[in-house]
Amino acid sequence: MSRRKLHKWSIDFTGIGRPKGEKALVQLNTDLRKPMGYNEDATVARHDDKEDSPDTQKLIDKRSWDIALGPLKQIPMNFFIMWMAGNSISIFPIMMVGMMFFRPFQALISIQATFGTIEGSSSYLQKAVYILGNIVCLVLAVYKCQVMGILPTHSSDWLAFVEAQHRMEWSGGGAAL
């Protein structure tokens, strides 16, 4: 019988890896009759580690790359939300910008929990891509704040004695009344 490599997330129902007290509970009822149709001589087809490992590793890598590329896949959606929210300062655009800041910070704080279940050879690269995607989302949020005019970018925003910038030209559309 070959010993299979068990992942962190797999469950062993055979009782091999259990403590002695729990194993005794599993082997307690050995005097039961065999069920109808049970044949001890029949063999069960088992997968070897060599056959199962590449497919399992491929699935683990695919899932971990899906997680790592998640923030980069959110960028087009964030652009669309930024465009739909507009540049006015009202409750809806402020809530959207707040969520655009909150989600990447929350993802960066919980990065160990996100990648805790992933085993793979390129996990450092995947973490770097995940962090890069979240930083790009944060940059988009800062850009939206700057476009809305809520970032203090001029000296008149910080100092009371400096005069605010005056616009040289105004333009607008619509019908004249």
PDB file of C-alpha atoms in Angstrom:
ATOM      1  CA  MET A   1       0.000   0.000   0.000  1.00  0.00           C
ATOM      2  CA  SER A   2       1.538   3.300  -1.063  1.00  0.00           C
ATOM      3  CA  ARG A   3       1.512   6.249   1.267  1.00  0.00           C
ATOM      4  CA  ARG A   4      -0.169   9.218  -0.452  1.00  0.00           C
ATOM      5  CA  LYS A   5       0.947  12.801   0.088  1.00  0.00           C
ATOM      6  CA  LEU A   6      -1.863  14.614   1.899  1.00  0.00           C
ATOM      7  CA  HIS A   7      -2.425  18.300   1.420  1.00  0.00           C
ATOM      8  CA  LYS A   8      -3.346  20.682   4.235  1.00  0.00           C
ATOM      9  CA  TRP A   9      -6.922  20.815   3.046  1.00  0.00           C
ATOM     10  CA  SER A  10      -7.498  17.072   2.533  1.00  0.00           C
ATOM     11  CA  ILE A  11      -9.333  14.865   5.029  1.00  0.00           C
ATOM     12  CA  ASP A  12      -8.258  11.342   5.953  1.00  0.00           C
ATOM     13  CA  PHE A  13     -11.264   9.101   6.578  1.00  0.00           C
ATOM     14  CA  THR A  14      -9.236   5.905   7.114  1.00  0.00           C
ATOM     15  CA  GLY A  15      -8.129   6.689  10.660  1.00  0.00           C
ATOM     16  CA  ILE A  16      -4.415   6.273   9.894  1.00  0.00           C
ATOM     17  CA  GLY A  17      -3.388   9.753  10.988  1.00  0.00           C
ATOM     18  CA  ARG A  18      -5.712   9.925  14.005  1.00  0.00           C
ATOM     19  CA  PRO A  19      -4.683   9.738  17.649  1.00  0.00           C
ATOM     20  CA  LYS A  20      -4.975   6.336  19.404  1.00  0.00           C
ATOM     21  CA  GLY A  21      -8.232   7.149  21.166  1.00  0.00           C
ATOM     22  CA  GLU A  22     -10.004   8.097  17.971  1.00  0.00           C
ATOM     23  CA  LYS A  23      -8.536   5.133  16.070  1.00  0.00           C
ATOM     24  CA  ALA A  24      -9.880   2.802  18.750  1.00  0.00           C
ATOM     25  CA  LEU A  25     -13.355   4.206  18.170  1.00  0.00           C
ATOM     26  CA  VAL A  26     -13.065   3.436  14.463  1.00  0.00           C
ATOM     27  CA  GLN A  27     -11.945  -0.173  15.059  1.00  0.00           C
ATOM     28  CA  LEU A  28     -14.372  -0.834  17.930  1.00  0.00           C
ATOM     29  CA  ASN A  29     -17.076  -2.658  15.938  1.00  0.00           C
ATOM     30  CA  THR A  30     -15.066  -5.361  14.133  1.00  0.00           C
ATOM     31  CA  ASP A  31     -17.508  -8.200  14.887  1.00  0.00           C
ATOM     32  CA  LEU A  32     -20.150  -6.926  12.441  1.00  0.00           C
ATOM     33  CA  ARG A  33     -21.232  -9.093   9.519  1.00  0.00           C
ATOM     34  CA  LYS A  34     -20.092  -8.147   6.058  1.00  0.00           C
ATOM     35  CA  PRO A  35     -22.780  -6.416   3.975  1.00  0.00           C
ATOM     36  CA  MET A  36     -24.515  -8.291   1.176  1.00  0.00           C
ATOM     37  CA  GLY A  37     -22.500  -8.244  -2.023  1.00  0.00           C
ATOM     38  CA  TYR A  38     -19.195  -7.497  -0.274  1.00  0.00           C
ATOM     39  CA  ASN A  39     -16.275  -9.453  -1.660  1.00  0.00           C
ATOM     40  CA  GLU A  40     -12.929  -9.344   0.162  1.00  0.00           C
ATOM     41  CA  ASP A  41     -11.084 -10.687  -2.878  1.00  0.00           C
ATOM     42  CA  ALA A  42     -12.118  -7.746  -5.070  1.00  0.00           C
ATOM     43  CA  THR A  43      -9.458  -5.106  -5.477  1.00  0.00           C
ATOM     44  CA  VAL A  44     -10.080  -1.413  -5.519  1.00  0.00           C
ATOM     45  CA  ALA A  45      -8.409   0.675  -8.198  1.00  0.00           C
ATOM     46  CA  ARG A  46      -6.195   3.219  -6.485  1.00  0.00           C
ATOM     47  CA  HIS A  47      -4.509   6.199  -8.040  1.00  0.00           C
ATOM     48  CA  ASP A  48      -0.790   6.442  -7.474  1.00  0.00           C
ATOM     49  CA  ASP A  49       0.868   9.694  -6.513  1.00  0.00           C
ATOM     50  CA  LYS A  50       2.635   9.779  -9.855  1.00  0.00           C
ATOM     51  CA  GLU A  51      -0.635   9.769 -11.789  1.00  0.00           C
ATOM     52  CA  ASP A  52      -2.587  12.099  -9.506  1.00  0.00           C
ATOM     53  CA  SER A  53       0.082  14.643  -8.623  1.00  0.00           C
ATOM     54  CA  PRO A  54       0.492  16.553 -11.938  1.00  0.00           C
ATOM     55  CA  ASP A  55      -3.248  17.038 -12.340  1.00  0.00           C
ATOM     56  CA  THR A  56      -3.678  18.101  -8.727  1.00  0.00           C
ATOM     57  CA  GLN A  57      -0.691  20.432  -8.903  1.00  0.00           C
ATOM     58  CA  LYS A  58      -2.008  21.891 -12.150  1.00  0.00           C
ATOM     59  CA  LEU A  59      -5.394  22.588 -10.532  1.00  0.00           C
ATOM     60  CA  ILE A  60      -3.752  24.149  -7.469  1.00  0.00           C
ATOM     61  CA  ASP A  61      -1.611  26.411  -9.683  1.00  0.00           C
ATOM     62  CA  LYS A  62      -4.619  27.404 -11.777  1.00  0.00           C
ATOM     63  CA  ARG A  63      -6.664  28.282  -8.688  1.00  0.00           C
ATOM     64  CA  SER A  64      -3.812  30.258  -7.140  1.00  0.00           C
ATOM     65  CA  TRP A  65      -3.306  32.250 -10.356  1.00  0.00           C
ATOM     66  CA  ASP A  66      -7.050  32.973 -10.439  1.00  0.00           C
ATOM     67  CA  ILE A  67      -6.770  34.429  -6.941  1.00  0.00           C
ATOM     68  CA  ALA A  68      -3.603  36.377  -7.812  1.00  0.00           C
ATOM     69  CA  LEU A  69      -5.112  37.926 -10.946  1.00  0.00           C
ATOM     70  CA  GLY A  70      -8.396  38.853  -9.223  1.00  0.00           C
ATOM     71  CA  PRO A  71      -7.457  42.487  -8.440  1.00  0.00           C
ATOM     72  CA  LEU A  72      -6.185  43.035 -11.990  1.00  0.00           C
ATOM     73  CA  LYS A  73      -9.497  41.746 -13.343  1.00  0.00           C
ATOM     74  CA  GLN A  74     -11.319  44.347 -11.219  1.00  0.00           C
ATOM     75  CA  ILE A  75      -9.571  47.298 -12.896  1.00  0.00           C
ATOM     76  CA  PRO A  76     -11.954  47.578 -15.903  1.00  0.00           C
ATOM     77  CA  MET A  77     -14.925  47.389 -13.523  1.00  0.00           C
ATOM     78  CA  ASN A  78     -13.390  50.137 -11.379  1.00  0.00           C
ATOM     79  CA  PHE A  79     -12.913  52.336 -14.466  1.00  0.00           C
ATOM     80  CA  PHE A  80     -16.575  51.865 -15.335  1.00  0.00           C
ATOM     81  CA  ILE A  81     -17.679  52.662 -11.776  1.00  0.00           C
ATOM     82  CA  MET A  82     -15.475  55.779 -11.778  1.00  0.00           C
ATOM     83  CA  TRP A  83     -17.061  56.938 -15.018  1.00  0.00           C
ATOM     84  CA  MET A  84     -20.614  56.221 -13.820  1.00  0.00           C
ATOM     85  CA  ALA A  85     -20.084  57.981 -10.484  1.00  0.00           C
ATOM     86  CA  GLY A  86     -19.131  61.273 -12.122  1.00  0.00           C
ATOM     87  CA  ASN A  87     -17.005  64.088 -10.730  1.00  0.00           C
ATOM     88  CA  SER A  88     -19.511  65.800  -8.472  1.00  0.00           C
ATOM     89  CA  ILE A  89     -19.118  65.661  -4.728  1.00  0.00           C
ATOM     90  CA  SER A  90     -22.218  63.890  -3.497  1.00  0.00           C
ATOM     91  CA  ILE A  91     -22.956  60.798  -1.439  1.00  0.00           C
ATOM     92  CA  PHE A  92     -22.833  58.239  -4.288  1.00  0.00           C
ATOM     93  CA  PRO A  93     -19.378  59.184  -5.711  1.00  0.00           C
ATOM     94  CA  ILE A  94     -17.946  59.535  -2.195  1.00  0.00           C
ATOM     95  CA  MET A  95     -19.204  56.042  -1.286  1.00  0.00           C
ATOM     96  CA  MET A  96     -17.742  54.617  -4.501  1.00  0.00           C
ATOM     97  CA  VAL A  97     -14.347  56.209  -3.826  1.00  0.00           C
ATOM     98  CA  GLY A  98     -14.499  54.990  -0.229  1.00  0.00           C
ATOM     99  CA  MET A  99     -15.095  51.433  -1.396  1.00  0.00           C
ATOM    100  CA  MET A 100     -12.319  51.774  -3.967  1.00  0.00           C
ATOM    101  CA  PHE A 101      -9.969  52.596  -1.068  1.00  0.00           C
ATOM    102  CA  PHE A 102     -11.389  50.082   1.402  1.00  0.00           C
ATOM    103  CA  ARG A 103     -11.318  46.915  -0.740  1.00  0.00           C
ATOM    104  CA  PRO A 104      -7.593  46.986  -1.680  1.00  0.00           C
ATOM    105  CA  PHE A 105      -6.559  47.858   1.886  1.00  0.00           C
ATOM    106  CA  GLN A 106      -8.667  45.011   3.211  1.00  0.00           C
ATOM    107  CA  ALA A 107      -7.174  42.635   0.616  1.00  0.00           C
ATOM    108  CA  LEU A 108      -3.616  43.702   1.443  1.00  0.00           C
ATOM    109  CA  ILE A 109      -4.193  43.203   5.165  1.00  0.00           C
ATOM    110  CA  SER A 110      -5.602  39.698   4.678  1.00  0.00           C
ATOM    111  CA  ILE A 111      -3.053  38.494   2.119  1.00  0.00           C
ATOM    112  CA  GLN A 112      -1.750  35.695   4.373  1.00  0.00           C
ATOM    113  CA  ALA A 113      -5.264  34.336   4.879  1.00  0.00           C
ATOM    114  CA  THR A 114      -5.939  34.558   1.142  1.00  0.00           C
ATOM    115  CA  PHE A 115      -2.829  32.618   0.163  1.00  0.00           C
ATOM    116  CA  GLY A 116      -2.784  30.373   3.238  1.00  0.00           C
ATOM    117  CA  THR A 117      -4.463  27.441   1.529  1.00  0.00           C
ATOM    118  CA  ILE A 118      -2.387  27.672  -1.634  1.00  0.00           C
ATOM    119  CA  GLU A 119       0.588  25.437  -2.109  1.00  0.00           C
ATOM    120  CA  GLY A 120       2.718  25.946  -5.152  1.00  0.00           C
ATOM    121  CA  SER A 121       6.138  26.604  -6.549  1.00  0.00           C
ATOM    122  CA  SER A 122       5.346  30.127  -7.776  1.00  0.00           C
ATOM    123  CA  SER A 123       3.497  31.399  -4.709  1.00  0.00           C
ATOM    124  CA  TYR A 124       5.868  34.365  -4.242  1.00  0.00           C
ATOM    125  CA  LEU A 125       5.267  35.525  -7.790  1.00  0.00           C
ATOM    126  CA  GLN A 126       1.523  35.128  -7.305  1.00  0.00           C
ATOM    127  CA  LYS A 127       1.631  37.181  -4.107  1.00  0.00           C
ATOM    128  CA  ALA A 128       3.606  39.883  -5.926  1.00  0.00           C
ATOM    129  CA  VAL A 129       1.017  40.009  -8.733  1.00  0.00           C
ATOM    130  CA  TYR A 130      -1.789  40.154  -6.134  1.00  0.00           C
ATOM    131  CA  ILE A 131      -0.097  43.034  -4.287  1.00  0.00           C
ATOM    132  CA  LEU A 132       0.589  44.864  -7.562  1.00  0.00           C
ATOM    133  CA  GLY A 133      -3.058  44.563  -8.598  1.00  0.00           C
ATOM    134  CA  ASN A 134      -4.252  45.971  -5.281  1.00  0.00           C
ATOM    135  CA  ILE A 135      -1.779  48.857  -5.499  1.00  0.00           C
ATOM    136  CA  VAL A 136      -3.076  49.680  -8.998  1.00  0.00           C
ATOM    137  CA  CYS A 137      -6.627  49.756  -7.567  1.00  0.00           C
ATOM    138  CA  LEU A 138      -5.435  52.157  -4.842  1.00  0.00           C
ATOM    139  CA  VAL A 139      -3.813  54.395  -7.463  1.00  0.00           C
ATOM    140  CA  LEU A 140      -7.116  54.487  -9.345  1.00  0.00           C
ATOM    141  CA  ALA A 141      -8.886  55.593  -6.168  1.00  0.00           C
ATOM    142  CA  VAL A 142      -6.344  58.365  -5.594  1.00  0.00           C
ATOM    143  CA  TYR A 143      -6.734  59.475  -9.217  1.00  0.00           C
ATOM    144  CA  LYS A 144     -10.523  59.618  -8.787  1.00  0.00           C
ATOM    145  CA  CYS A 145     -10.090  61.765  -5.667  1.00  0.00           C
ATOM    146  CA  GLN A 146      -7.818  64.115  -7.602  1.00  0.00           C
ATOM    147  CA  VAL A 147     -10.293  64.369 -10.495  1.00  0.00           C
ATOM    148  CA  MET A 148     -13.124  65.109  -8.051  1.00  0.00           C
ATOM    149  CA  GLY A 149     -11.020  67.855  -6.483  1.00  0.00           C
ATOM    150  CA  ILE A 150     -10.924  66.461  -2.950  1.00  0.00           C
ATOM    151  CA  LEU A 151      -7.144  66.006  -2.813  1.00  0.00           C
ATOM    152  CA  PRO A 152      -5.240  69.013  -1.468  1.00  0.00           C
ATOM    153  CA  THR A 153      -2.817  69.559  -4.360  1.00  0.00           C
ATOM    154  CA  HIS A 154      -2.340  73.356  -4.239  1.00  0.00           C
ATOM    155  CA  SER A 155      -0.706  75.456  -1.546  1.00  0.00           C
ATOM    156  CA  SER A 156      -3.979  77.370  -1.122  1.00  0.00           C
ATOM    157  CA  ASP A 157      -5.554  74.152   0.149  1.00  0.00           C
ATOM    158  CA  TRP A 158      -3.120  74.097   3.085  1.00  0.00           C
ATOM    159  CA  LEU A 159      -2.452  77.751   3.850  1.00  0.00           C
ATOM    160  CA  ALA A 160      -5.111  80.324   4.656  1.00  0.00           C
ATOM    161  CA  PHE A 161      -3.074  83.374   3.505  1.00  0.00           C
ATOM    162  CA  VAL A 162      -2.400  81.996  -0.018  1.00  0.00           C
ATOM    163  CA  GLU A 163      -4.980  82.982  -2.580  1.00  0.00           C
ATOM    164  CA  ALA A 164      -6.788  80.189  -4.423  1.00  0.00           C
ATOM    165  CA  GLN A 165      -6.026  79.616  -8.087  1.00  0.00           C
ATOM    166  CA  HIS A 166      -8.273  81.415 -10.535  1.00  0.00           C
ATOM    167  CA  ARG A 167      -9.333  79.758 -13.740  1.00  0.00           C
ATOM    168  CA  MET A 168      -8.306  81.525 -16.871  1.00  0.00           C
ATOM    169  CA  GLU A 169     -11.198  80.242 -18.929  1.00  0.00           C
ATOM    170  CA  TRP A 170     -14.623  78.681 -18.356  1.00  0.00           C
ATOM    171  CA  SER A 171     -16.495  76.587 -20.823  1.00  0.00           C
ATOM    172  CA  GLY A 172     -19.867  74.926 -20.707  1.00  0.00           C
ATOM    173  CA  GLY A 173     -22.577  73.608 -22.886  1.00  0.00           C
ATOM    174  CA  GLY A 174     -26.307  73.855 -23.122  1.00  0.00           C
ATOM    175  CA  ALA A 175     -28.838  76.273 -24.519  1.00  0.00           C
ATOM    176  CA  ALA A 176     -28.795  79.978 -23.678  1.00  0.00           C
ATOM    177  CA  LEU A 177     -31.999  81.246 -22.153  1.00  0.00           C
TER     178      LEU A 177
END
